[in-house]
Amino acid sequence: MSEKNINVTLKVWRQKNQREEGKFKEYLAKDISTDASFLEMLDAVNEELISKGEDPIAFDHDCREGICGSCGFMINGNAHGPLKSTTVCQLHMRNFKDGDYLTLEPWRAAAFPMIKDLVVDRTALDRIIKVGGFISVNTGNAPDGNAIPIPKTAADEAFNAATCIGCGACVASCKNASAALFTSAKISHLGLLPQGQVEVEKRALNMVGQMDREGFGACTSTGSCSASCPKDISLVNIARMNRDYMKASFSKKPEIHAGDGA
Amino acid sequence: MLSFIQSTVGKKYLMGLSGLIWAGFIFGHMAGNMLILVSPDAYNVYGHAIVSNKILLYGTEIALVGALVAHVICAIFLTKQNRESRGHRYAMNPNGQKAASFASEWMAIHGSVILVFIILHLVTFKYGPHYETTVDGVVMRDLAKLIIEVFSQPMAVLWYLVALVLLGFHLTHGVRSIFQSFGLLHPAYQPIIRRAGAIYAVVVAGGFISQPVFVFLTRAVAA
Ligand code: HEM
Ligand code: SF4
Ligand code: FES
């Protein structure tokens, strides 16, 4: 075990709530173990703030295992920090040097209202899921395994898309604050499987529609999203979403309701 | 249909389709103009053949103007919407492994320079001084003379160089982006598509750049 401790200076965005103006404030994180995670480093800084009677820095977190999608903020302009395929809770201080100067900013997007400091409201993403991120099946006994044959390649791709943890780093790092990567991952992980076929058109129309209504921007294929995605969700999903949406837009059939018929 | 165009995804299809029309045209335009490297007469005969075919000429012009208008309108709408969606700007932008390419970050900026360029380019040549020449007994516009006149001025050559390099950037990202916008990305072809965009852009921009540079070096410097 390397027993090396470092000091880093933090420039942190502090904002009480949406109404009040925010500003950057500097803090010194002293004597931090390089084995500590980034959030553990913030815990240490907060302990000190609390002992001095100051307001601790608010940040979102839950599992601290890189699986829940709660954590996330910008470190020196990069969502979840400099390392690829990593959530900020899985980022360790050994990736930084003694004396580093780190600017911490919350996710910024018109569709992500400020809550406090590094915490923003990401329920816009939940609302996108709500309008189409499901399949309608009758509940009942669990079906037999492999009762529905699924090609391995489709299962793999669907599973990759399903690893999206909904952290919002894609939106945060995109110059257009586009939610295309997130939405397309949610559309793909159902749409690639036979169980997801029934609603494939409706799903694309509803989820893209909700994405636009929430005020996320348009994708311009910069690839910033995928580069900062902790789960390496691929741009191929966005292409699939566009294709599904285009097909659905031009083949949309009117819904027939009971009693409509002659 | 209307909701398709109103959606961000639909506008990207329109953006890509109009970009594709122009991308196809400028490849042909670049290739045809290479005749200026052969001889002024060859160039004039080629130009005369095009303007003599009214159906081809007007058809192409209508398609190009329509596509450019659609492209610019979509660009304005999307850029405005995207700025609003971003809201508060960051103190620092993504960098290192997470940075976006120069070309993709500045599409609206080089796009705007290209628009100015297209207008000035038409004013200079299409609506420029009308010289005449006779090749094999046929009277035709002497565009080659105008080209040589324009590209004997170092500042004109420099402006074309700048605009064409920016066009190259616009196309590197644009051609790649079309595949994504149209839903044609596929894991197996992703690297090929990235390279195809770059190769196309280098060929078009490089081909165009060779023309004013050739004229300048052979006429202005040699003279
Ligand atoms: C010779 C003329 C032009 C060509 C060949 C061209 C080509 C393209 C292509 C292929 C795309 C990609 C479309 C997609 O993402 O699906 C594109 C995007 C774009 N173009 Fe152009 N364009 C031209 C002129 C312009 C002009 C004059 C403007 C400025 C007003 C402009 C602004 C944009 C913008 C803002 C985008 C979207 C950015 C993005 O998707 O990343 N372009 N262009
Ligand atoms: S696509 Fe990646 S960056 Fe975006 S929400 Fe999902 S896991 Fe996070
Ligand atoms: S805290 Fe759960 S992913 Fe980081």
PDB file of N, CA and C and ligand atoms in Angstrom, chain A residues 175-176 218-222 242, chain B residues 11-26 68 71-76 78-79 82 103-118 167 170-182 200, ligand 1:
ATOM      1  N   LYS A 175     -22.099  20.243 -25.683  1.00  0.00           N
ATOM      2  CA  LYS A 175     -22.201  21.694 -25.830  1.00  0.00           C
ATOM      3  C   LYS A 175     -23.639  22.121 -26.089  1.00  0.00           C
ATOM      4  N   ASN A 176     -24.470  21.189 -26.529  1.00  0.00           N
ATOM      5  CA  ASN A 176     -25.875  21.500 -26.786  1.00  0.00           C
ATOM      6  C   ASN A 176     -26.784  21.007 -25.672  1.00  0.00           C
ATOM      7  N   ALA A 218     -30.273  19.630 -29.532  1.00  0.00           N
ATOM      8  CA  ALA A 218     -30.180  18.654 -30.617  1.00  0.00           C
ATOM      9  C   ALA A 218     -28.766  18.102 -30.688  1.00  0.00           C
ATOM     10  N   CYS A 219     -28.680  16.838 -31.062  1.00  0.00           N
ATOM     11  CA  CYS A 219     -27.367  16.202 -31.200  1.00  0.00           C
ATOM     12  C   CYS A 219     -26.651  16.775 -32.420  1.00  0.00           C
ATOM     13  N   THR A 220     -25.376  17.165 -32.266  1.00  0.00           N
ATOM     14  CA  THR A 220     -24.589  17.535 -33.445  1.00  0.00           C
ATOM     15  C   THR A 220     -23.400  16.594 -33.594  1.00  0.00           C
ATOM     16  N   SER A 221     -23.535  15.401 -33.064  1.00  0.00           N
ATOM     17  CA  SER A 221     -22.533  14.347 -33.247  1.00  0.00           C
ATOM     18  C   SER A 221     -21.124  14.740 -32.823  1.00  0.00           C
ATOM     19  N   THR A 222     -20.984  15.528 -31.782  1.00  0.00           N
ATOM     20  CA  THR A 222     -19.617  15.886 -31.365  1.00  0.00           C
ATOM     21  C   THR A 222     -18.942  14.707 -30.668  1.00  0.00           C
ATOM     22  N   ASN A 242     -32.501   7.674 -34.133  1.00  0.00           N
ATOM     23  CA  ASN A 242     -32.919   8.512 -35.254  1.00  0.00           C
ATOM     24  C   ASN A 242     -33.659   7.698 -36.303  1.00  0.00           C
TER      25      ASN A 242
ATOM     26  N   LYS B  11     -35.028  17.700 -37.740  1.00  0.00           N
ATOM     27  CA  LYS B  11     -34.221  18.799 -38.290  1.00  0.00           C
ATOM     28  C   LYS B  11     -32.832  18.314 -38.665  1.00  0.00           C
ATOM     29  N   LYS B  12     -32.333  17.330 -37.909  1.00  0.00           N
ATOM     30  CA  LYS B  12     -31.018  16.803 -38.255  1.00  0.00           C
ATOM     31  C   LYS B  12     -31.066  16.023 -39.572  1.00  0.00           C
ATOM     32  N   TYR B  13     -32.189  15.387 -39.866  1.00  0.00           N
ATOM     33  CA  TYR B  13     -32.326  14.717 -41.168  1.00  0.00           C
ATOM     34  C   TYR B  13     -32.296  15.754 -42.288  1.00  0.00           C
ATOM     35  N   LEU B  14     -32.997  16.855 -42.080  1.00  0.00           N
ATOM     36  CA  LEU B  14     -33.062  17.903 -43.096  1.00  0.00           C
ATOM     37  C   LEU B  14     -31.683  18.553 -43.282  1.00  0.00           C
ATOM     38  N   MET B  15     -31.047  18.808 -42.149  1.00  0.00           N
ATOM     39  CA  MET B  15     -29.699  19.374 -42.142  1.00  0.00           C
ATOM     40  C   MET B  15     -28.742  18.468 -42.923  1.00  0.00           C
ATOM     41  N   GLY B  16     -28.830  17.189 -42.656  1.00  0.00           N
ATOM     42  CA  GLY B  16     -27.951  16.216 -43.301  1.00  0.00           C
ATOM     43  C   GLY B  16     -28.263  16.085 -44.778  1.00  0.00           C
ATOM     44  N   LEU B  17     -29.550  16.055 -45.126  1.00  0.00           N
ATOM     45  CA  LEU B  17     -29.948  15.896 -46.528  1.00  0.00           C
ATOM     46  C   LEU B  17     -29.478  17.099 -47.343  1.00  0.00           C
ATOM     47  N   SER B  18     -29.703  18.300 -46.805  1.00  0.00           N
ATOM     48  CA  SER B  18     -29.283  19.505 -47.530  1.00  0.00           C
ATOM     49  C   SER B  18     -27.764  19.577 -47.598  1.00  0.00           C
ATOM     50  N   GLY B  19     -27.098  19.157 -46.515  1.00  0.00           N
ATOM     51  CA  GLY B  19     -25.633  19.136 -46.522  1.00  0.00           C
ATOM     52  C   GLY B  19     -25.121  18.153 -47.557  1.00  0.00           C
ATOM     53  N   LEU B  20     -25.821  17.022 -47.674  1.00  0.00           N
ATOM     54  CA  LEU B  20     -25.408  15.978 -48.610  1.00  0.00           C
ATOM     55  C   LEU B  20     -25.519  16.476 -50.050  1.00  0.00           C
ATOM     56  N   ILE B  21     -26.597  17.210 -50.351  1.00  0.00           N
ATOM     57  CA  ILE B  21     -26.772  17.760 -51.700  1.00  0.00           C
ATOM     58  C   ILE B  21     -25.582  18.661 -52.043  1.00  0.00           C
ATOM     59  N   TRP B  22     -25.236  19.523 -51.109  1.00  0.00           N
ATOM     60  CA  TRP B  22     -24.093  20.415 -51.342  1.00  0.00           C
ATOM     61  C   TRP B  22     -22.781  19.657 -51.397  1.00  0.00           C
ATOM     62  N   ALA B  23     -22.655  18.672 -50.541  1.00  0.00           N
ATOM     63  CA  ALA B  23     -21.415  17.900 -50.512  1.00  0.00           C
ATOM     64  C   ALA B  23     -21.211  17.191 -51.850  1.00  0.00           C
ATOM     65  N   GLY B  24     -22.323  16.704 -52.433  1.00  0.00           N
ATOM     66  CA  GLY B  24     -22.239  16.066 -53.742  1.00  0.00           C
ATOM     67  C   GLY B  24     -21.865  17.079 -54.805  1.00  0.00           C
ATOM     68  N   PHE B  25     -22.528  18.236 -54.766  1.00  0.00           N
ATOM     69  CA  PHE B  25     -22.266  19.275 -55.764  1.00  0.00           C
ATOM     70  C   PHE B  25     -20.823  19.756 -55.717  1.00  0.00           C
ATOM     71  N   ILE B  26     -20.328  20.057 -54.506  1.00  0.00           N
ATOM     72  CA  ILE B  26     -18.985  20.649 -54.479  1.00  0.00           C
ATOM     73  C   ILE B  26     -17.918  19.648 -54.898  1.00  0.00           C
ATOM     74  N   LEU B  68     -29.533  25.074 -49.618  1.00  0.00           N
ATOM     75  CA  LEU B  68     -28.777  26.013 -48.781  1.00  0.00           C
ATOM     76  C   LEU B  68     -29.713  26.758 -47.829  1.00  0.00           C
ATOM     77  N   HIS B  71     -30.716  24.366 -45.157  1.00  0.00           N
ATOM     78  CA  HIS B  71     -29.560  24.093 -44.300  1.00  0.00           C
ATOM     79  C   HIS B  71     -29.318  25.252 -43.326  1.00  0.00           C
ATOM     80  N   VAL B  72     -29.348  26.455 -43.860  1.00  0.00           N
ATOM     81  CA  VAL B  72     -29.058  27.628 -43.020  1.00  0.00           C
ATOM     82  C   VAL B  72     -30.190  27.862 -42.018  1.00  0.00           C
ATOM     83  N   ILE B  73     -31.436  27.685 -42.469  1.00  0.00           N
ATOM     84  CA  ILE B  73     -32.553  27.889 -41.534  1.00  0.00           C
ATOM     85  C   ILE B  73     -32.483  26.864 -40.393  1.00  0.00           C
ATOM     86  N   CYS B  74     -32.256  25.591 -40.744  1.00  0.00           N
ATOM     87  CA  CYS B  74     -32.116  24.564 -39.702  1.00  0.00           C
ATOM     88  C   CYS B  74     -30.943  24.895 -38.790  1.00  0.00           C
ATOM     89  N   ALA B  75     -29.844  25.342 -39.393  1.00  0.00           N
ATOM     90  CA  ALA B  75     -28.654  25.661 -38.597  1.00  0.00           C
ATOM     91  C   ALA B  75     -28.969  26.756 -37.592  1.00  0.00           C
ATOM     92  N   ILE B  76     -29.700  27.777 -38.044  1.00  0.00           N
ATOM     93  CA  ILE B  76     -30.031  28.892 -37.148  1.00  0.00           C
ATOM     94  C   ILE B  76     -30.941  28.407 -36.019  1.00  0.00           C
ATOM     95  N   LEU B  78     -31.430  25.323 -34.861  1.00  0.00           N
ATOM     96  CA  LEU B  78     -30.790  24.354 -33.966  1.00  0.00           C
ATOM     97  C   LEU B  78     -29.741  25.020 -33.092  1.00  0.00           C
ATOM     98  N   THR B  79     -28.964  25.933 -33.690  1.00  0.00           N
ATOM     99  CA  THR B  79     -27.913  26.579 -32.907  1.00  0.00           C
ATOM    100  C   THR B  79     -28.525  27.421 -31.790  1.00  0.00           C
ATOM    101  N   ASN B  82     -29.909  25.071 -29.184  1.00  0.00           N
ATOM    102  CA  ASN B  82     -28.843  24.414 -28.435  1.00  0.00           C
ATOM    103  C   ASN B  82     -28.176  25.351 -27.437  1.00  0.00           C
ATOM    104  N   ALA B 103     -13.438  20.623 -35.278  1.00  0.00           N
ATOM    105  CA  ALA B 103     -14.428  20.736 -36.351  1.00  0.00           C
ATOM    106  C   ALA B 103     -15.847  20.693 -35.792  1.00  0.00           C
ATOM    107  N   SER B 104     -16.118  19.752 -34.877  1.00  0.00           N
ATOM    108  CA  SER B 104     -17.493  19.573 -34.409  1.00  0.00           C
ATOM    109  C   SER B 104     -17.936  20.715 -33.502  1.00  0.00           C
ATOM    110  N   GLU B 105     -16.981  21.341 -32.798  1.00  0.00           N
ATOM    111  CA  GLU B 105     -17.344  22.401 -31.857  1.00  0.00           C
ATOM    112  C   GLU B 105     -17.727  23.692 -32.566  1.00  0.00           C
ATOM    113  N   TRP B 106     -17.225  23.896 -33.785  1.00  0.00           N
ATOM    114  CA  TRP B 106     -17.363  25.209 -34.432  1.00  0.00           C
ATOM    115  C   TRP B 106     -18.173  25.166 -35.713  1.00  0.00           C
ATOM    116  N   MET B 107     -19.041  24.160 -35.877  1.00  0.00           N
ATOM    117  CA  MET B 107     -19.813  24.019 -37.120  1.00  0.00           C
ATOM    118  C   MET B 107     -20.538  25.309 -37.509  1.00  0.00           C
ATOM    119  N   ALA B 108     -21.174  25.966 -36.540  1.00  0.00           N
ATOM    120  CA  ALA B 108     -21.952  27.163 -36.863  1.00  0.00           C
ATOM    121  C   ALA B 108     -21.034  28.289 -37.309  1.00  0.00           C
ATOM    122  N   ILE B 109     -19.816  28.339 -36.756  1.00  0.00           N
ATOM    123  CA  ILE B 109     -18.890  29.425 -37.101  1.00  0.00           C
ATOM    124  C   ILE B 109     -18.319  29.206 -38.498  1.00  0.00           C
ATOM    125  N   HIS B 110     -17.726  28.009 -38.760  1.00  0.00           N
ATOM    126  CA  HIS B 110     -17.197  27.861 -40.127  1.00  0.00           C
ATOM    127  C   HIS B 110     -18.319  27.815 -41.149  1.00  0.00           C
ATOM    128  N   GLY B 111     -19.489  27.302 -40.729  1.00  0.00           N
ATOM    129  CA  GLY B 111     -20.640  27.321 -41.627  1.00  0.00           C
ATOM    130  C   GLY B 111     -20.976  28.747 -42.052  1.00  0.00           C
ATOM    131  N   SER B 112     -20.951  29.679 -41.101  1.00  0.00           N
ATOM    132  CA  SER B 112     -21.278  31.075 -41.419  1.00  0.00           C
ATOM    133  C   SER B 112     -20.238  31.688 -42.356  1.00  0.00           C
ATOM    134  N   VAL B 113     -18.962  31.354 -42.125  1.00  0.00           N
ATOM    135  CA  VAL B 113     -17.917  31.865 -43.024  1.00  0.00           C
ATOM    136  C   VAL B 113     -18.153  31.314 -44.430  1.00  0.00           C
ATOM    137  N   ILE B 114     -18.550  30.042 -44.501  1.00  0.00           N
ATOM    138  CA  ILE B 114     -18.794  29.429 -45.811  1.00  0.00           C
ATOM    139  C   ILE B 114     -19.959  30.140 -46.524  1.00  0.00           C
ATOM    140  N   LEU B 115     -20.982  30.510 -45.769  1.00  0.00           N
ATOM    141  CA  LEU B 115     -22.117  31.218 -46.369  1.00  0.00           C
ATOM    142  C   LEU B 115     -21.658  32.545 -46.983  1.00  0.00           C
ATOM    143  N   VAL B 116     -20.866  33.305 -46.216  1.00  0.00           N
ATOM    144  CA  VAL B 116     -20.327  34.568 -46.732  1.00  0.00           C
ATOM    145  C   VAL B 116     -19.487  34.286 -47.970  1.00  0.00           C
ATOM    146  N   PHE B 117     -18.691  33.235 -47.882  1.00  0.00           N
ATOM    147  CA  PHE B 117     -17.826  32.860 -49.000  1.00  0.00           C
ATOM    148  C   PHE B 117     -18.638  32.550 -50.253  1.00  0.00           C
ATOM    149  N   ILE B 118     -19.714  31.761 -50.069  1.00  0.00           N
ATOM    150  CA  ILE B 118     -20.530  31.373 -51.234  1.00  0.00           C
ATOM    151  C   ILE B 118     -21.083  32.622 -51.928  1.00  0.00           C
ATOM    152  N   LEU B 167     -13.916  25.117 -44.928  1.00  0.00           N
ATOM    153  CA  LEU B 167     -14.850  24.202 -45.599  1.00  0.00           C
ATOM    154  C   LEU B 167     -14.426  22.758 -45.329  1.00  0.00           C
ATOM    155  N   HIS B 170     -15.558  21.844 -41.928  1.00  0.00           N
ATOM    156  CA  HIS B 170     -17.017  21.683 -41.912  1.00  0.00           C
ATOM    157  C   HIS B 170     -17.395  20.312 -42.490  1.00  0.00           C
ATOM    158  N   LEU B 171     -16.702  19.962 -43.557  1.00  0.00           N
ATOM    159  CA  LEU B 171     -17.028  18.702 -44.217  1.00  0.00           C
ATOM    160  C   LEU B 171     -16.536  17.480 -43.448  1.00  0.00           C
ATOM    161  N   THR B 172     -15.374  17.582 -42.814  1.00  0.00           N
ATOM    162  CA  THR B 172     -14.887  16.421 -42.046  1.00  0.00           C
ATOM    163  C   THR B 172     -15.951  16.020 -41.041  1.00  0.00           C
ATOM    164  N   HIS B 173     -16.416  17.008 -40.277  1.00  0.00           N
ATOM    165  CA  HIS B 173     -17.412  16.667 -39.285  1.00  0.00           C
ATOM    166  C   HIS B 173     -18.766  16.400 -39.929  1.00  0.00           C
ATOM    167  N   GLY B 174     -19.129  17.227 -40.909  1.00  0.00           N
ATOM    168  CA  GLY B 174     -20.447  17.111 -41.521  1.00  0.00           C
ATOM    169  C   GLY B 174     -20.706  15.746 -42.139  1.00  0.00           C
ATOM    170  N   VAL B 175     -19.754  15.261 -42.913  1.00  0.00           N
ATOM    171  CA  VAL B 175     -19.971  13.995 -43.616  1.00  0.00           C
ATOM    172  C   VAL B 175     -20.085  12.842 -42.614  1.00  0.00           C
ATOM    173  N   ARG B 176     -19.259  12.872 -41.585  1.00  0.00           N
ATOM    174  CA  ARG B 176     -19.354  11.890 -40.516  1.00  0.00           C
ATOM    175  C   ARG B 176     -20.714  11.949 -39.838  1.00  0.00           C
ATOM    176  N   SER B 177     -21.105  13.190 -39.559  1.00  0.00           N
ATOM    177  CA  SER B 177     -22.324  13.418 -38.796  1.00  0.00           C
ATOM    178  C   SER B 177     -23.561  12.941 -39.547  1.00  0.00           C
ATOM    179  N   ILE B 178     -23.522  13.048 -40.885  1.00  0.00           N
ATOM    180  CA  ILE B 178     -24.670  12.605 -41.679  1.00  0.00           C
ATOM    181  C   ILE B 178     -25.004  11.155 -41.374  1.00  0.00           C
ATOM    182  N   PHE B 179     -23.968  10.319 -41.278  1.00  0.00           N
ATOM    183  CA  PHE B 179     -24.210   8.901 -41.024  1.00  0.00           C
ATOM    184  C   PHE B 179     -24.935   8.705 -39.703  1.00  0.00           C
ATOM    185  N   GLN B 180     -24.553   9.488 -38.702  1.00  0.00           N
ATOM    186  CA  GLN B 180     -25.222   9.356 -37.416  1.00  0.00           C
ATOM    187  C   GLN B 180     -26.641   9.912 -37.483  1.00  0.00           C
ATOM    188  N   SER B 181     -26.779  11.106 -38.091  1.00  0.00           N
ATOM    189  CA  SER B 181     -28.102  11.720 -38.168  1.00  0.00           C
ATOM    190  C   SER B 181     -29.084  10.834 -38.921  1.00  0.00           C
ATOM    191  N   PHE B 182     -28.600  10.198 -39.987  1.00  0.00           N
ATOM    192  CA  PHE B 182     -29.475   9.356 -40.804  1.00  0.00           C
ATOM    193  C   PHE B 182     -29.664   7.962 -40.217  1.00  0.00           C
ATOM    194  N   TYR B 200     -12.785  12.443 -47.682  1.00  0.00           N
ATOM    195  CA  TYR B 200     -13.599  13.250 -48.579  1.00  0.00           C
ATOM    196  C   TYR B 200     -13.268  14.729 -48.418  1.00  0.00           C
TER     197      TYR B 200
HETATM  198  C1  HEM C   1     -20.974  24.202 -49.185  1.00  0.00           C
HETATM  199  C2  HEM C   1     -21.811  24.390 -48.248  1.00  0.00           C
HETATM  200  C3  HEM C   1     -22.100  23.464 -47.113  1.00  0.00           C
HETATM  201  C4  HEM C   1     -21.961  22.113 -46.987  1.00  0.00           C
HETATM  202  C5  HEM C   1     -21.457  21.161 -48.012  1.00  0.00           C
HETATM  203  C6  HEM C   1     -22.388  21.743 -45.671  1.00  0.00           C
HETATM  204  C7  HEM C   1     -22.426  20.457 -45.192  1.00  0.00           C
HETATM  205  C8  HEM C   1     -22.894  20.096 -43.955  1.00  0.00           C
HETATM  206  C9  HEM C   1     -23.125  18.757 -43.509  1.00  0.00           C
HETATM  207  C10 HEM C   1     -22.889  17.519 -44.328  1.00  0.00           C
HETATM  208  C11 HEM C   1     -23.582  18.805 -42.232  1.00  0.00           C
HETATM  209  C12 HEM C   1     -23.927  17.639 -41.329  1.00  0.00           C
HETATM  210  C13 HEM C   1     -25.378  17.395 -41.174  1.00  0.00           C
HETATM  211  C14 HEM C   1     -25.690  16.419 -40.063  1.00  0.00           C
HETATM  212  O1  HEM C   1     -25.201  16.579 -38.952  1.00  0.00           O
HETATM  213  O2  HEM C   1     -26.455  15.510 -40.305  1.00  0.00           O
HETATM  214  C15 HEM C   1     -23.627  20.165 -41.877  1.00  0.00           C
HETATM  215  C16 HEM C   1     -24.010  20.614 -40.662  1.00  0.00           C
HETATM  216  C17 HEM C   1     -24.089  21.937 -40.334  1.00  0.00           C
HETATM  217  N1  HEM C   1     -23.847  23.005 -41.170  1.00  0.00           N
HETATM  218 FE1  HEM C   1     -23.286  22.919 -43.055  1.00  0.00          FE
HETATM  219  N2  HEM C   1     -22.745  22.844 -45.006  1.00  0.00           N
HETATM  220  C18 HEM C   1     -22.593  23.922 -45.852  1.00  0.00           C
HETATM  221  C19 HEM C   1     -22.872  25.216 -45.600  1.00  0.00           C
HETATM  222  C20 HEM C   1     -23.248  25.680 -44.376  1.00  0.00           C
HETATM  223  C21 HEM C   1     -23.535  27.035 -44.118  1.00  0.00           C
HETATM  224  C22 HEM C   1     -23.513  28.151 -45.151  1.00  0.00           C
HETATM  225  C23 HEM C   1     -23.828  27.099 -42.797  1.00  0.00           C
HETATM  226  C24 HEM C   1     -24.124  28.295 -41.987  1.00  0.00           C
HETATM  227  C25 HEM C   1     -25.086  29.041 -41.946  1.00  0.00           C
HETATM  228  C26 HEM C   1     -23.737  25.765 -42.235  1.00  0.00           C
HETATM  229  C27 HEM C   1     -23.962  25.420 -40.921  1.00  0.00           C
HETATM  230  C28 HEM C   1     -24.050  24.144 -40.433  1.00  0.00           C
HETATM  231  C29 HEM C   1     -24.407  23.787 -39.101  1.00  0.00           C
HETATM  232  C30 HEM C   1     -24.703  24.724 -37.949  1.00  0.00           C
HETATM  233  C31 HEM C   1     -24.442  22.395 -39.041  1.00  0.00           C
HETATM  234  C32 HEM C   1     -24.847  21.548 -37.873  1.00  0.00           C
HETATM  235  C33 HEM C   1     -23.738  21.241 -37.011  1.00  0.00           C
HETATM  236  C34 HEM C   1     -23.628  19.821 -36.660  1.00  0.00           C
HETATM  237  O3  HEM C   1     -24.487  18.994 -37.026  1.00  0.00           O
HETATM  238  O4  HEM C   1     -22.649  19.538 -35.988  1.00  0.00           O
HETATM  239  N3  HEM C   1     -23.382  24.925 -43.237  1.00  0.00           N
HETATM  240  N4  HEM C   1     -23.207  20.944 -42.946  1.00  0.00           N
END
